[in-house]
XYZ file of N, CA and C in Angstrom:
384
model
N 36.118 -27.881 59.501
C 35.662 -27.951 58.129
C 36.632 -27.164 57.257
N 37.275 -28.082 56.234
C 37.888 -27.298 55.147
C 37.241 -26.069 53.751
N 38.142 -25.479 53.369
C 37.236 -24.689 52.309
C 38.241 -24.578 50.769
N 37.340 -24.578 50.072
C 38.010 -24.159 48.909
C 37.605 -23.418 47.998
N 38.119 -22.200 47.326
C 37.374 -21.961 45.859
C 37.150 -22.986 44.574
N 36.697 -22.757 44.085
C 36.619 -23.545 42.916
C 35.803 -22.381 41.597
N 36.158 -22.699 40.540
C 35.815 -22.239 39.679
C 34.432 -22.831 38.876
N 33.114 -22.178 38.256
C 32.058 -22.627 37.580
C 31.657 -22.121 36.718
N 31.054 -22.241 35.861
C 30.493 -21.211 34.518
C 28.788 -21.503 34.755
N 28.278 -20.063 35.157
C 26.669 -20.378 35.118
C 26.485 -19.681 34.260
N 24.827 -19.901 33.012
C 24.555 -18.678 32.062
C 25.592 -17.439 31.479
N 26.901 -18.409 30.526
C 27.974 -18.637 30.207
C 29.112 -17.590 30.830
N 28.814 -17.232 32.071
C 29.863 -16.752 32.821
C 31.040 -17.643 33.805
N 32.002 -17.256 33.807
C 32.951 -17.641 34.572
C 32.950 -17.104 35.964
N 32.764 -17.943 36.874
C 32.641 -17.342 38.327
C 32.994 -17.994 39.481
N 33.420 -17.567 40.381
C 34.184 -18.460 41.755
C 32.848 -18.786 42.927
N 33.311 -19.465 43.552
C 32.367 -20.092 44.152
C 33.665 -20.578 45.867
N 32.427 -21.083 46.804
C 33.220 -21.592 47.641
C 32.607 -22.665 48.107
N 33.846 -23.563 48.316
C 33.191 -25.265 48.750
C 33.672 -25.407 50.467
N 32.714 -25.499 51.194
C 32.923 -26.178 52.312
C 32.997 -27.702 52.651
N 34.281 -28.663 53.067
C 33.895 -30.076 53.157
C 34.126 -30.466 54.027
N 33.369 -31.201 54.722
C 33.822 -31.930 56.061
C 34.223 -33.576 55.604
N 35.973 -34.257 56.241
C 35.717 -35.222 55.343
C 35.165 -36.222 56.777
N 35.085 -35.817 58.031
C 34.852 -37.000 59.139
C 33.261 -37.147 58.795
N 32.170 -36.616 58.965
C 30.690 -36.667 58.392
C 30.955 -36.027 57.198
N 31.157 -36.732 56.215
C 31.328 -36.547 54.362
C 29.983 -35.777 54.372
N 30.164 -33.830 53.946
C 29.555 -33.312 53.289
C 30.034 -32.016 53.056
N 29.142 -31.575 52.099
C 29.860 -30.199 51.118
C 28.500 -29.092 51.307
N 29.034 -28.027 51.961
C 28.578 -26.660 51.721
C 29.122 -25.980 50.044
N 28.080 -25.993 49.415
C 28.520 -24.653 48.470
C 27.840 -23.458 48.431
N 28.736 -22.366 48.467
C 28.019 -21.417 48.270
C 28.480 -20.188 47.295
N 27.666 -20.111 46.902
C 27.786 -19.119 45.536
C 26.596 -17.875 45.718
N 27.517 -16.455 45.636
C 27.082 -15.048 45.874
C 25.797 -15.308 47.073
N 24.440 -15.571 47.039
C 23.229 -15.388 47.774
C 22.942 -16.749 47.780
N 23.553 -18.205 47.673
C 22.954 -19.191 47.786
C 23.969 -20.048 48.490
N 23.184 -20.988 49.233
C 23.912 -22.214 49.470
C 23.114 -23.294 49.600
N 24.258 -24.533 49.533
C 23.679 -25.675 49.062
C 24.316 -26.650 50.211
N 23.807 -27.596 51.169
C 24.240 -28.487 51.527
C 23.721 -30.264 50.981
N 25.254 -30.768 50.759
C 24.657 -31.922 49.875
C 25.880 -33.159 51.112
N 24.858 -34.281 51.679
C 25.786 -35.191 52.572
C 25.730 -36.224 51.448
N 26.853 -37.468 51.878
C 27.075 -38.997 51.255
C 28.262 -39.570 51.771
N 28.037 -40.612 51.017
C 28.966 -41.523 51.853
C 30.341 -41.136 52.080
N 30.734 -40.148 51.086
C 31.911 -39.748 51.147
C 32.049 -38.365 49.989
N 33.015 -37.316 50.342
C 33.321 -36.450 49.635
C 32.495 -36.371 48.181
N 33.421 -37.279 47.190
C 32.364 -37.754 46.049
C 31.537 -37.987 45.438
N 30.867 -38.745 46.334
C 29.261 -38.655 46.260
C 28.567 -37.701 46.598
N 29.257 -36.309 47.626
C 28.362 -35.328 47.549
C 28.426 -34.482 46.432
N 29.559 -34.783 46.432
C 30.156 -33.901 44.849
C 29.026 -34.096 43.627
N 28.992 -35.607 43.563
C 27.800 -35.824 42.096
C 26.641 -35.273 42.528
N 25.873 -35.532 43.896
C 24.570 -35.053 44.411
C 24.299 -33.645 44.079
N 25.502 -32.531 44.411
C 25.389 -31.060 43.858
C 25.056 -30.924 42.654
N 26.270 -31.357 41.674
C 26.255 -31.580 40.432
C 24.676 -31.669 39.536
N 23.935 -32.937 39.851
C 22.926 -33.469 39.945
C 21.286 -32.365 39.893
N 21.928 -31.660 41.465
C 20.887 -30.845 42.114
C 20.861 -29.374 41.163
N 21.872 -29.306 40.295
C 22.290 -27.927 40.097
C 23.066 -27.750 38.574
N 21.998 -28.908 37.516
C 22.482 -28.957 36.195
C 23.042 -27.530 35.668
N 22.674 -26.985 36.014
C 22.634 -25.559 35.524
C 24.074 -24.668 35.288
N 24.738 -25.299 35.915
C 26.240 -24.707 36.269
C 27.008 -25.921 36.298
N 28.097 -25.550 35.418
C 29.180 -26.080 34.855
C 30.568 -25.794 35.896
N 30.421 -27.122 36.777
C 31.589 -27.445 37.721
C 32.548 -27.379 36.942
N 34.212 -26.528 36.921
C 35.638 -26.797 36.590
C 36.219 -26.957 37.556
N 36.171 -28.609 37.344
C 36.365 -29.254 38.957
C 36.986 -30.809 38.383
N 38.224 -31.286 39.099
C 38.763 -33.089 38.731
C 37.574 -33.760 38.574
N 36.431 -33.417 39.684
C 35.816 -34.448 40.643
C 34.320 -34.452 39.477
N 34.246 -33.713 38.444
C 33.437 -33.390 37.153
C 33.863 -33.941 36.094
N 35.089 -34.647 35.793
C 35.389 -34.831 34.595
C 35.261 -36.348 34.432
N 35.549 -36.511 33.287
C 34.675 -37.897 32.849
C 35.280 -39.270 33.580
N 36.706 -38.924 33.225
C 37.681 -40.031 33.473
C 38.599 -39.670 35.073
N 37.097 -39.114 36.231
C 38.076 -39.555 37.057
C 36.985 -39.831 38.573
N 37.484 -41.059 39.217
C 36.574 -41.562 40.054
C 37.583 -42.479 41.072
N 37.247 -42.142 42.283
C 37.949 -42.674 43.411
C 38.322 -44.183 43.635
N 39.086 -44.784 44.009
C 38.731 -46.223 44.306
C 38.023 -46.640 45.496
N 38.073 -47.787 45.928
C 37.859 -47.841 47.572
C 38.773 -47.240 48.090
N 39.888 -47.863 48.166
C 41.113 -46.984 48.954
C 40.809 -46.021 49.150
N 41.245 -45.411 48.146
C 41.100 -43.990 47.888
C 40.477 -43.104 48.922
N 38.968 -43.569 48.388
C 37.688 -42.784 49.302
C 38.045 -42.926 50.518
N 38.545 -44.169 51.615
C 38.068 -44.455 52.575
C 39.842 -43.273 53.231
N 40.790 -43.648 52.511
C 41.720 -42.525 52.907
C 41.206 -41.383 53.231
N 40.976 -40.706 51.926
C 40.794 -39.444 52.073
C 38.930 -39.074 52.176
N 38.377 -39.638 52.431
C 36.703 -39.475 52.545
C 36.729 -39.320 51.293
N 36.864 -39.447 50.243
C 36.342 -38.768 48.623
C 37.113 -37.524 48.055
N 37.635 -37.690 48.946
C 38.457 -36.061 48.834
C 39.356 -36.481 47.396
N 40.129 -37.402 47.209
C 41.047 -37.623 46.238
C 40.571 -38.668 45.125
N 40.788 -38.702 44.036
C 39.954 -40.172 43.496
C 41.737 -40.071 42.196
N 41.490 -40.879 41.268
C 42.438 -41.339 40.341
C 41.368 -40.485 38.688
N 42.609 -40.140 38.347
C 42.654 -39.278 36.801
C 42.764 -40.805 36.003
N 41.643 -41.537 35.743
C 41.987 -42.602 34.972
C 42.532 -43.024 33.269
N 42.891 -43.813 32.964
C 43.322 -43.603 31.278
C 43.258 -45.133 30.813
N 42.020 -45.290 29.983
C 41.948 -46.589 29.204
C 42.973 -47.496 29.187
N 43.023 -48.800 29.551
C 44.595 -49.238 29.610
C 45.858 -49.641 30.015
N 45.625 -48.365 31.110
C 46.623 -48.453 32.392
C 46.227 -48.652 33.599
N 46.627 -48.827 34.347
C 46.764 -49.292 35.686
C 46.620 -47.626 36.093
N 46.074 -47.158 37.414
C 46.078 -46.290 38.253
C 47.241 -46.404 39.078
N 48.337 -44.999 39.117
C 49.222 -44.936 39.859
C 49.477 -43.780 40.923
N 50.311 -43.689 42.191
C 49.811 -42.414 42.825
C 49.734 -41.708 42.066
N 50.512 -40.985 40.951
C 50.643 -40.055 40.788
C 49.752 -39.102 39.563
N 48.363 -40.357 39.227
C 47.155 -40.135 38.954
C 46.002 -39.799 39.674
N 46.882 -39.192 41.161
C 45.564 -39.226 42.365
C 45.385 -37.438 41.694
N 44.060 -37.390 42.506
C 43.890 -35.946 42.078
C 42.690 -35.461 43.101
N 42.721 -33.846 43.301
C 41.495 -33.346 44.294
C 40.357 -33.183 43.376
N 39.336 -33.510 43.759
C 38.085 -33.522 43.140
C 37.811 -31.637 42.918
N 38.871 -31.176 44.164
C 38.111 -30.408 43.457
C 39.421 -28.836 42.570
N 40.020 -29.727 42.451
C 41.454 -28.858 41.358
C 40.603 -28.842 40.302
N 41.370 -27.587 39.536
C 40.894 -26.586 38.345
C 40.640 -28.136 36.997
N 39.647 -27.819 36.309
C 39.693 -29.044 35.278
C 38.687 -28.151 34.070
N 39.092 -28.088 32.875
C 37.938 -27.686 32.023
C 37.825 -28.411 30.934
N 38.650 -29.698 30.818
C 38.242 -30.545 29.715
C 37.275 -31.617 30.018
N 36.289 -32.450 29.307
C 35.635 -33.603 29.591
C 35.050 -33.446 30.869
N 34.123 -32.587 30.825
C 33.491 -32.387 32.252
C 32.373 -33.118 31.768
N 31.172 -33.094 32.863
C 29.949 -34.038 32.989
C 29.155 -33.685 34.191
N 27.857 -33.428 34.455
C 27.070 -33.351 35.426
C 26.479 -34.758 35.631
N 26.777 -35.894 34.542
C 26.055 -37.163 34.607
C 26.810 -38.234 35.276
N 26.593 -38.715 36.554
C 27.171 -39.407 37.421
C 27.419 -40.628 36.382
N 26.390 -40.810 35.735
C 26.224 -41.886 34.921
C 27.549 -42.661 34.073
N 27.724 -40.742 33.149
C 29.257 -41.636 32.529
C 30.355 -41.634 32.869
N 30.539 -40.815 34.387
C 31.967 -41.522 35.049
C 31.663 -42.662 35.653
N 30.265 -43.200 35.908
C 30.396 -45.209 36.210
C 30.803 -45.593 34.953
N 29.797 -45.372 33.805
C 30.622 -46.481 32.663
C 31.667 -45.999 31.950
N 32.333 -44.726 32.520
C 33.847 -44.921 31.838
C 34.492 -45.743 33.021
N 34.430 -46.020 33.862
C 34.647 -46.274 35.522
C 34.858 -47.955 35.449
N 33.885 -48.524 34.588
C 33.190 -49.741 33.955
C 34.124 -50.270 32.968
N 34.214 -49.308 32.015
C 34.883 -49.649 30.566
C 36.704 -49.812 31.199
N 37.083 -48.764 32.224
C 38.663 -48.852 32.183
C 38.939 -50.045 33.446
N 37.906 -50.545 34.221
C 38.328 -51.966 34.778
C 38.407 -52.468 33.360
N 37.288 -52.979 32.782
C 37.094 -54.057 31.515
C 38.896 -53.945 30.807
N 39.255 -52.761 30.405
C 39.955 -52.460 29.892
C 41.403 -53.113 30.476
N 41.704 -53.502 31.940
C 43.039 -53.646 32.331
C 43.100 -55.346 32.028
N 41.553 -55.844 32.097
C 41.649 -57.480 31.748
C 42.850 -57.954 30.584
């Protein structure tokens, strides 16, 4: 099992945290000071939103949080969820839009799985 810090803001503090992920059975240990959280899915990603989800409360600064970025198939099945694409209205996804879900990010974040599907939605529509 891999680990990482990652950075979060709870009850407007800035604070580190640590992510455990397994990507062969896709799931994420987090744990922060006296708590932990185990969240499984189909892949990296999806446990990622499930935390998110479970734990409005705290503000992930995390790729795998921000609005405009969501794995492909490829992607996922490469890296379990581990990597997804930094997307941009317009363009085509290229490697070098891959990104770790869970690298430093503090713009356009989101706890709502919701609007990285329909930005997810809008930038297929968009390459037509």
């Amino acid at each position: 099992m891999d680990n990482r810090e990652i950075t979060l803001i709870r009850n407007g503090a800035q604070e580190k945290a640590t992510v455990f992920y397994d990507t062969e059975q896709p799931s994420i240990i987090f744990k922060f000071k006296n708590f932990e959280k185990i969240c499984h899915g189909e892949n990296l990603f999806s446990c990622f939103i499930k935390l998110r989800q479970e734990l409005p409360e705290i503000k992930f600064l995390c790729k795998g949080a921000k609005r405009n970025v969501h794995p492909s198939r490829m992607s996922s099945q490469m890296s379990a969820g581990l990597m997804a694409y930094e997307l941009e209205t317009g363009k085509q996804a290229r490697r070098e839009n891959l990104v770790n879900i869970f690298d430093y990010e503090e713009e356009s974040l989101t706890n709502e799985p919701a609007t990285q599907s329909e930005y997810y939605k809008n930038w297929l529509e968009s390459l037509r």
